[in-house]
PDB file of C-alpha atoms in Angstrom:
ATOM      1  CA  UNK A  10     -14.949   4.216   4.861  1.00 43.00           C
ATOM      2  CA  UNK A  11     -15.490   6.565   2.130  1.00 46.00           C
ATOM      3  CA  UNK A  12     -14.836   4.679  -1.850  1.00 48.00           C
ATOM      4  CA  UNK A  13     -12.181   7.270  -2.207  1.00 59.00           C
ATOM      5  CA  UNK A  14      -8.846   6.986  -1.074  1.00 69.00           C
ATOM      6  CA  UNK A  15      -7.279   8.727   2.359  1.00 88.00           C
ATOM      7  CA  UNK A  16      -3.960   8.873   3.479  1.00 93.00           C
ATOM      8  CA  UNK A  17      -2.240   7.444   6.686  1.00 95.00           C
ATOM      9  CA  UNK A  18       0.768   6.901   8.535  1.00 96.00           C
ATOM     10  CA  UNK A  19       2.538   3.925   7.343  1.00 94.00           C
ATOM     11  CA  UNK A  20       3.230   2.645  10.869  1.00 93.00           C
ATOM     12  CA  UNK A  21       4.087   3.996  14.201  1.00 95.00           C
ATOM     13  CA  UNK A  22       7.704   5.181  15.039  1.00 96.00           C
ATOM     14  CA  UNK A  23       9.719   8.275  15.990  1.00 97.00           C
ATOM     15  CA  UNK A  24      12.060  10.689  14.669  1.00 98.00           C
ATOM     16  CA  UNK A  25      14.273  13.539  16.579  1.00 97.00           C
ATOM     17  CA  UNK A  26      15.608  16.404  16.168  1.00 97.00           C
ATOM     18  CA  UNK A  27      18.182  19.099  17.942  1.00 96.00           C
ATOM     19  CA  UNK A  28      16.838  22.557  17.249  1.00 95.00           C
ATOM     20  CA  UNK A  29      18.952  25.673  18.991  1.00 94.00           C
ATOM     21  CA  UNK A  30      20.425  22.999  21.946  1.00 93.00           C
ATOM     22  CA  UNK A  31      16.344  21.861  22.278  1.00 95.00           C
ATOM     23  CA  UNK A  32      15.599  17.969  21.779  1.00 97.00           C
ATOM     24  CA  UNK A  33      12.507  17.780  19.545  1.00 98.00           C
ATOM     25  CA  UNK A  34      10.971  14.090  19.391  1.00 98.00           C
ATOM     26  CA  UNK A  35       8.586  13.174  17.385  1.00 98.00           C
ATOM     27  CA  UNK A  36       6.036  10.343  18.264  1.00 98.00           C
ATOM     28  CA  UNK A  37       3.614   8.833  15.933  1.00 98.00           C
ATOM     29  CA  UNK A  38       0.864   6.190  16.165  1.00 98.00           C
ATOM     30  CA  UNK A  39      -2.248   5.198  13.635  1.00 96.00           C
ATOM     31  CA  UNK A  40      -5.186   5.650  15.687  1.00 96.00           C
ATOM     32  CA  UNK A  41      -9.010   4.930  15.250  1.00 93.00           C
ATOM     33  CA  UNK A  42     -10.452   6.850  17.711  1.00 95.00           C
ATOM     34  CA  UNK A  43      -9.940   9.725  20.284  1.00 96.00           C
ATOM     35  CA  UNK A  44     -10.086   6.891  23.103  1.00 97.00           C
ATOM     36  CA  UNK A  45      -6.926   5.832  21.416  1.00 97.00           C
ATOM     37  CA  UNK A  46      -5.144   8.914  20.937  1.00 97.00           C
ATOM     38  CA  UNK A  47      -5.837  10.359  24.006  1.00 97.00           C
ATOM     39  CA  UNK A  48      -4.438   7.039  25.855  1.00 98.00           C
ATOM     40  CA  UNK A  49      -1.118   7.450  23.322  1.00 98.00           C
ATOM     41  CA  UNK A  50      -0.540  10.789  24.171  1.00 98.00           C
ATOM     42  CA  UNK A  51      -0.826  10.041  27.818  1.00 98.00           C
ATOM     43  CA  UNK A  52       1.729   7.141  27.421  1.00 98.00           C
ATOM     44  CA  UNK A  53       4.376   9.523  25.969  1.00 98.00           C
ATOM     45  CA  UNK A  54       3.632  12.017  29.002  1.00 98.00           C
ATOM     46  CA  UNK A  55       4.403   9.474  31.458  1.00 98.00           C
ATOM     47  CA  UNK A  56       7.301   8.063  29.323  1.00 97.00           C
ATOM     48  CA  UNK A  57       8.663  11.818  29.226  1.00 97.00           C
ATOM     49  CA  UNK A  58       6.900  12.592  32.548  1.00 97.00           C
ATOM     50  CA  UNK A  59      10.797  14.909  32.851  1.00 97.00           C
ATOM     51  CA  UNK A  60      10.346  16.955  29.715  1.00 97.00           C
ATOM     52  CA  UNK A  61       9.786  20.410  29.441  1.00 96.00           C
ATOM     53  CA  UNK A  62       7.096  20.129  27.190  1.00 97.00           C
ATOM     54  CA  UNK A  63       4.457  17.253  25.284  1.00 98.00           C
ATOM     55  CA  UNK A  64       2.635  18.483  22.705  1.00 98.00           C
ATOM     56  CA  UNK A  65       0.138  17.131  20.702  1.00 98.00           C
ATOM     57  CA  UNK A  66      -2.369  16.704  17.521  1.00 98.00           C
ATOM     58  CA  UNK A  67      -4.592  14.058  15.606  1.00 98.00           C
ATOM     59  CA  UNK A  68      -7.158  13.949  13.028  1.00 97.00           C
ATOM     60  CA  UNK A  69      -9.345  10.833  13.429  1.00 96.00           C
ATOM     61  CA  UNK A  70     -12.440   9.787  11.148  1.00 91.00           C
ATOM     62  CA  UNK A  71     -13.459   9.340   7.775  1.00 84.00           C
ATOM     63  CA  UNK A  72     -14.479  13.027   7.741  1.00 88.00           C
ATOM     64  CA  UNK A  73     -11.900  13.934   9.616  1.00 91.00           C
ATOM     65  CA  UNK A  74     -14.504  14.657  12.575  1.00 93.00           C
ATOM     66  CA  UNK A  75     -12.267  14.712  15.320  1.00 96.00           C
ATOM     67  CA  UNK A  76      -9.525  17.270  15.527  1.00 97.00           C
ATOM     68  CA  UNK A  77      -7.459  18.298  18.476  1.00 97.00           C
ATOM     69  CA  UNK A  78      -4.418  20.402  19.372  1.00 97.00           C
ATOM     70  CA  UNK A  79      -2.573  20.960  22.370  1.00 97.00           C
ATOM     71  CA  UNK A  80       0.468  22.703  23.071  1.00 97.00           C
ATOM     72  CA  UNK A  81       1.031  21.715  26.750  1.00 96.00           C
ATOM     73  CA  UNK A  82       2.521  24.916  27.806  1.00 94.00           C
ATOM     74  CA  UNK A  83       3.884  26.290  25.011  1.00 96.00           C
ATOM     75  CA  UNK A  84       2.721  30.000  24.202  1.00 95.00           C
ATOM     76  CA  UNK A  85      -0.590  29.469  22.438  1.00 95.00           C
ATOM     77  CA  UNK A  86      -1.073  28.533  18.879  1.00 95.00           C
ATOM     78  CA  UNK A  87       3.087  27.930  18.499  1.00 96.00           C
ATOM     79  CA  UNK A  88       3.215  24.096  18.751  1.00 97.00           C
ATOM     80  CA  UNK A  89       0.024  22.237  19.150  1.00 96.00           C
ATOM     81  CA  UNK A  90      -1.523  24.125  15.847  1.00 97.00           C
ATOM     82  CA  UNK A  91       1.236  24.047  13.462  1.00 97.00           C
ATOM     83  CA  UNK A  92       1.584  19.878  14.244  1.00 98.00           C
ATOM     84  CA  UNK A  93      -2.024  19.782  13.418  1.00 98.00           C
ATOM     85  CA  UNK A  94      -1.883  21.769  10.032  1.00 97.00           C
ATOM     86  CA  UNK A  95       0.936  19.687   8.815  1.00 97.00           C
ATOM     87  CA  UNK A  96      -1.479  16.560   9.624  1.00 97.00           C
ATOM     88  CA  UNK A  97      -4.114  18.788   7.291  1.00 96.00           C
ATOM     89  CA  UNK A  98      -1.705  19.833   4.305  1.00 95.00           C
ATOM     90  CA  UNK A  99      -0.917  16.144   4.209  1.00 95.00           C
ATOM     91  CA  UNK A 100      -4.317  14.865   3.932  1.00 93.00           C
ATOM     92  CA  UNK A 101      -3.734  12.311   6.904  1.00 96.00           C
ATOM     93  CA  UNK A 102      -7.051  10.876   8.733  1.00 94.00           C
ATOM     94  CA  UNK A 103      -6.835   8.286  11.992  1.00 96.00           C
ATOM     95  CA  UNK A 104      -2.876   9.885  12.951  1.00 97.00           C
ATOM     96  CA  UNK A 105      -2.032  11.141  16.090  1.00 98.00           C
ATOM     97  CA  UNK A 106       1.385  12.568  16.629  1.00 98.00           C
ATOM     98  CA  UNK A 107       3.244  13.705  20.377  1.00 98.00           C
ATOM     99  CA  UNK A 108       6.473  15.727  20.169  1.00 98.00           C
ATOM    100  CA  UNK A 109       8.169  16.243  23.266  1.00 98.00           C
ATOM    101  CA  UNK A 110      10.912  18.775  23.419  1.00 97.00           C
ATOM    102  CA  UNK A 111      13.678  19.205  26.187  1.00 97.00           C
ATOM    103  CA  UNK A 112      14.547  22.790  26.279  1.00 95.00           C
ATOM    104  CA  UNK A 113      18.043  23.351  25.397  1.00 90.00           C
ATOM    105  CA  UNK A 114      18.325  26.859  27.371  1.00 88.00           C
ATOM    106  CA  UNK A 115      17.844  29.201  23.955  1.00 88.00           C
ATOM    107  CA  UNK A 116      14.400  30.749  23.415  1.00 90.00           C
ATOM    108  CA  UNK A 117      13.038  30.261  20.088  1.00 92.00           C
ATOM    109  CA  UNK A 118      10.579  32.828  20.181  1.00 91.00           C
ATOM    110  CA  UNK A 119       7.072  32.564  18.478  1.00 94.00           C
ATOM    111  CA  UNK A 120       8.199  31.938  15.005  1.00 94.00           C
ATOM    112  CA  UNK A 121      10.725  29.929  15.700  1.00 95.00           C
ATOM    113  CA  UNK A 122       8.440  27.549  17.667  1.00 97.00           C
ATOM    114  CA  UNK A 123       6.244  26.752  14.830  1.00 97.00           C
ATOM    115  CA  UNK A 124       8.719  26.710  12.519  1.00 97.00           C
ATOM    116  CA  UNK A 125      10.096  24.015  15.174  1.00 97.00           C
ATOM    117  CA  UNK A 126       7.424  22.150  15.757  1.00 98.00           C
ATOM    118  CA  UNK A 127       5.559  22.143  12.554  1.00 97.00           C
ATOM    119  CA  UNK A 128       8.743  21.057  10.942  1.00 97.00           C
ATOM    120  CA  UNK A 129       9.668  18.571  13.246  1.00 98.00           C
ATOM    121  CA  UNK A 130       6.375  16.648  12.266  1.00 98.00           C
ATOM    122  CA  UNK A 131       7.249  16.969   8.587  1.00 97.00           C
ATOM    123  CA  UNK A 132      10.226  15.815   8.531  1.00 97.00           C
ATOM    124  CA  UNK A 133       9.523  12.983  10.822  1.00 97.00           C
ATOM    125  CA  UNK A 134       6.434  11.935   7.940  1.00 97.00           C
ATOM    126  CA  UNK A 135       9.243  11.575   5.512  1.00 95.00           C
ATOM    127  CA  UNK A 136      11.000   9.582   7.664  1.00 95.00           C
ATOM    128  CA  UNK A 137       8.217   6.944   8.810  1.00 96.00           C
ATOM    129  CA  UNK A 138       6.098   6.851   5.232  1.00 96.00           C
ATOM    130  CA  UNK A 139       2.741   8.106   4.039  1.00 96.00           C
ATOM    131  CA  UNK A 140       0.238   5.356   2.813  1.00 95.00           C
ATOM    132  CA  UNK A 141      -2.109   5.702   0.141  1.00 91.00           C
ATOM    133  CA  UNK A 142      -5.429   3.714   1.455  1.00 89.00           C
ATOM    134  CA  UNK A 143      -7.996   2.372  -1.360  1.00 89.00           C
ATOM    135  CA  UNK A 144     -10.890   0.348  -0.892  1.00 88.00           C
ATOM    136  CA  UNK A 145     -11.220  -2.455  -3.443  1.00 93.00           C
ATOM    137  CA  UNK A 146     -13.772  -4.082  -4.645  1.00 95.00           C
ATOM    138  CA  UNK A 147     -13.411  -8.067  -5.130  1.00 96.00           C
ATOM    139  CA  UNK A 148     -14.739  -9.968  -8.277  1.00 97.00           C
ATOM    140  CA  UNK A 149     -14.166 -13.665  -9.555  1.00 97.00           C
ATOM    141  CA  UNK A 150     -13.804 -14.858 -12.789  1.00 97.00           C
ATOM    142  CA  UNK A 151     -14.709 -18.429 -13.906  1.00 97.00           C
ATOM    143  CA  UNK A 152     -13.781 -19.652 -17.190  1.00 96.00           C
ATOM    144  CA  UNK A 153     -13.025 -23.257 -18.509  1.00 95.00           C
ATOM    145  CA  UNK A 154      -9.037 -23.578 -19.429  1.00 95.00           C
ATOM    146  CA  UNK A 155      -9.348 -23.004 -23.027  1.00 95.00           C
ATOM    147  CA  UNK A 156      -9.886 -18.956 -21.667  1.00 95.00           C
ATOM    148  CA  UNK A 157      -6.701 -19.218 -19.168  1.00 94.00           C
ATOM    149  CA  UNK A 158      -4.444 -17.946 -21.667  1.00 94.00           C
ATOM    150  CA  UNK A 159      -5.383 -14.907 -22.892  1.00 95.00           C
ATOM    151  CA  UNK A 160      -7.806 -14.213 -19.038  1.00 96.00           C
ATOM    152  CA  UNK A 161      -4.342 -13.950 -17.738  1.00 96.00           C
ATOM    153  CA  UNK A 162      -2.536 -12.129 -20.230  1.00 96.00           C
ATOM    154  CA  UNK A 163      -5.375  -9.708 -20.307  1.00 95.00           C
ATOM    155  CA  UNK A 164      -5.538  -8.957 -16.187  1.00 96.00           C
ATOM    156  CA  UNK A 165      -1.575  -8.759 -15.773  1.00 95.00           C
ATOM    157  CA  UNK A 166      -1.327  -6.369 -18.464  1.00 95.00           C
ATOM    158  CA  UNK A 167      -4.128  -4.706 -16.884  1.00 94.00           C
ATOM    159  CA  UNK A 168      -4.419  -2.005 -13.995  1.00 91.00           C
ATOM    160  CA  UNK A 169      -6.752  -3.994 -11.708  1.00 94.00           C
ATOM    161  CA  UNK A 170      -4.738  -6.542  -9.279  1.00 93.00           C
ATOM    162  CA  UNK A 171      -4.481 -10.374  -9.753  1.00 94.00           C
ATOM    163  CA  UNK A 172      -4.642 -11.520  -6.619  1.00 94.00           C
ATOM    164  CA  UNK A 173      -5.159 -15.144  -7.440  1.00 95.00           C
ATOM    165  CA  UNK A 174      -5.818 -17.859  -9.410  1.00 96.00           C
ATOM    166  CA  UNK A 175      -7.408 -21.350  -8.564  1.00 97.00           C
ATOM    167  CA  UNK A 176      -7.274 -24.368 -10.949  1.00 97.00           C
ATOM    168  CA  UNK A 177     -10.442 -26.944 -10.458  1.00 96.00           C
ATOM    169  CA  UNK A 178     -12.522 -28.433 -12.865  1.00 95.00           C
ATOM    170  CA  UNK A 179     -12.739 -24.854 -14.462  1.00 96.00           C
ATOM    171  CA  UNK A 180     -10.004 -21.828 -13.664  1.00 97.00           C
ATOM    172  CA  UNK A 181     -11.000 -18.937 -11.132  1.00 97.00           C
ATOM    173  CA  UNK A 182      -9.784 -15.578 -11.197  1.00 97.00           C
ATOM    174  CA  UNK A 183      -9.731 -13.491  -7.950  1.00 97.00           C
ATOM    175  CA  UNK A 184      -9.308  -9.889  -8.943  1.00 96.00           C
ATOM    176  CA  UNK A 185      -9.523  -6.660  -7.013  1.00 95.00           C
ATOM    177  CA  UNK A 186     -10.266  -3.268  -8.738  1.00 94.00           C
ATOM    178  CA  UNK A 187     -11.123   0.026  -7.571  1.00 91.00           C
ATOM    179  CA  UNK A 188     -14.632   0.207  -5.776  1.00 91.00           C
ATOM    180  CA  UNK A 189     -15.649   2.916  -8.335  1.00 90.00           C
ATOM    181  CA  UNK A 190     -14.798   0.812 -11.814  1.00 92.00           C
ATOM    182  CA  UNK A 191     -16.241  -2.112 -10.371  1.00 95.00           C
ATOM    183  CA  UNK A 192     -19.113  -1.915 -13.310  1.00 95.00           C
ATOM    184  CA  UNK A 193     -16.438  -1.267 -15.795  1.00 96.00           C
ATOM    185  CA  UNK A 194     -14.505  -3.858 -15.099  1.00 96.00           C
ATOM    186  CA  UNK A 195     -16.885  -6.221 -15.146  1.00 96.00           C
ATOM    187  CA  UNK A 196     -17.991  -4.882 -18.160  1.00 96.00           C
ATOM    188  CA  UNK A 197     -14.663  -5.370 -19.712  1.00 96.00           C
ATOM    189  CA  UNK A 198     -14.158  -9.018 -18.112  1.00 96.00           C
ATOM    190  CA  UNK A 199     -17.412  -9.861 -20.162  1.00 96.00           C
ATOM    191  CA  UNK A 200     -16.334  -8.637 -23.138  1.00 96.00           C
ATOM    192  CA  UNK A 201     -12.729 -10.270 -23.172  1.00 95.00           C
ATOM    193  CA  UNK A 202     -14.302 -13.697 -22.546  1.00 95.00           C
ATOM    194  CA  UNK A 203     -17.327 -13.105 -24.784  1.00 95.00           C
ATOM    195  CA  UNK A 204     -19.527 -13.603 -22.552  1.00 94.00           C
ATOM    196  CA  UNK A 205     -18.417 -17.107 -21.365  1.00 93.00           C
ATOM    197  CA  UNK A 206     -17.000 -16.626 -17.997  1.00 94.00           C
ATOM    198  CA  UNK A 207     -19.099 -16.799 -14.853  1.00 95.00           C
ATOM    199  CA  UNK A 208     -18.722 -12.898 -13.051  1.00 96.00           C
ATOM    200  CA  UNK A 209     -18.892 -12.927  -9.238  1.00 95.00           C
ATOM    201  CA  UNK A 210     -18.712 -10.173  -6.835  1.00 95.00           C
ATOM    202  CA  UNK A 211     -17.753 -10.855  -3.416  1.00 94.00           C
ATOM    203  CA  UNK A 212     -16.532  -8.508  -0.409  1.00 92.00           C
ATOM    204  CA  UNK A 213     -14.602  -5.302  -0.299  1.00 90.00           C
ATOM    205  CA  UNK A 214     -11.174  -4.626   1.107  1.00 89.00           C
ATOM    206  CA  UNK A 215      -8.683  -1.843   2.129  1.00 88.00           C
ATOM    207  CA  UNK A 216      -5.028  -2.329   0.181  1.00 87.00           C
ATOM    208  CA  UNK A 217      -2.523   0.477   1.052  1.00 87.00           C
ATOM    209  CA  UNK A 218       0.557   1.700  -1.314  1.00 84.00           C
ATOM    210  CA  UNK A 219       3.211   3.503  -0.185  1.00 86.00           C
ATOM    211  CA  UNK A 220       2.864   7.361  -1.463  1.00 81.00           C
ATOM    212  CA  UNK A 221       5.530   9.549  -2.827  1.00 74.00           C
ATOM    213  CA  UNK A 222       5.046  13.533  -2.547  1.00 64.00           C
TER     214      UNK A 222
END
């Protein structure tokens, strides 16, 4: 995973929609590869085997290497595409989304499709949450107690995250911070112990924070 941050689906779920008497439903699922999607999308065409229509797009990979539309039927480049750009404008990697529609008996035309289905996927995002992911870099911080004090003051009024703190013969602080600050945060721990704490780094990690448009 690249050090900077992506964006995801929060979780899987679904939202729907009546457009001009047509049912619009909108499935989504985090995926992590086109195995995965594929098998997802084929799950929702056997759940709606009856529908008029199943149309998909994802976006899977770090580069967003794998990108796929489909608009099962629909007149080409009016439901498959727009779902997919909506995915791009968003910035979402490893998402896969199905919506099915029931036709309602009005014709939407062109326009109207991928005003349909592009918005259907929108407003379904809203609904199920966007997540910010960040890879973190872990440090620890051992001081003796007469540091506690002001070690803790210093990281909660900090940005980085206190994620812990153990109490032994000397006091541990577990502390994540962005992968890219990870030399100047260290650099700053250092300075606000003068040198007297024991720096450690360990592993990385993925947090994710819910994101607001």
């Amino acid at each position: 995973m690249s050090t900077e941050s992506n964006y995801t689906i929060k979780q899987s779920g679904t939202y729907e929609v009546l457009i001009q008497k047509s049912k619009f439903i909108a499935h989504f699922k985090r995926v992590e590869s086109e195995e995965e999607a594929q098998a997802f999308i084929q799950s929702i065409k056997k759940e709606h085997w009856n529908a008029n229509h199943n149309c998909s797009a994802y976006i899977i990979g770090e580069r967003n290497e794998h990108q796929k539309a489909n608009d099962d039927g629909e007149p080409s480049g009016t439901a498959g595409l727009p779902m997919l750009e909506v995915l791009r404008k968003r910035h979402l990697k490893d998402t896969v989304v199905v919506v099915t529609r029931y036709f309602g008996g009005i014709k939407l035309g062109g326009g109207g499709l991928i005003r349909a289905y592009g918005g259907t996927v929108s407003e379904g995002l809203d609904v199920i949450g966007i997540v910010e992911r960040l890879q973190m870099q872990q440090l620890t911080l051992t001081v003796d107690y007469t540091w506690i004090g002001k070690v803790e003051h210093e990281l909660r009024q900090s940005t980085y995250l206190l994620d812990d703190i153990v109490y032994a013969d000397l006091v541990t602080f577990h502390v994540s911070v962005p992968v890219e600050e990870t030399d100047k945060a260290l650099a700053w721990m250092t300075d606000i112990t003068n040198g007297q704490g024991k720096l450690q780094t360990n592993d990385k990690r993925i947090i994710e924070r819910d994101f607001k448009r």
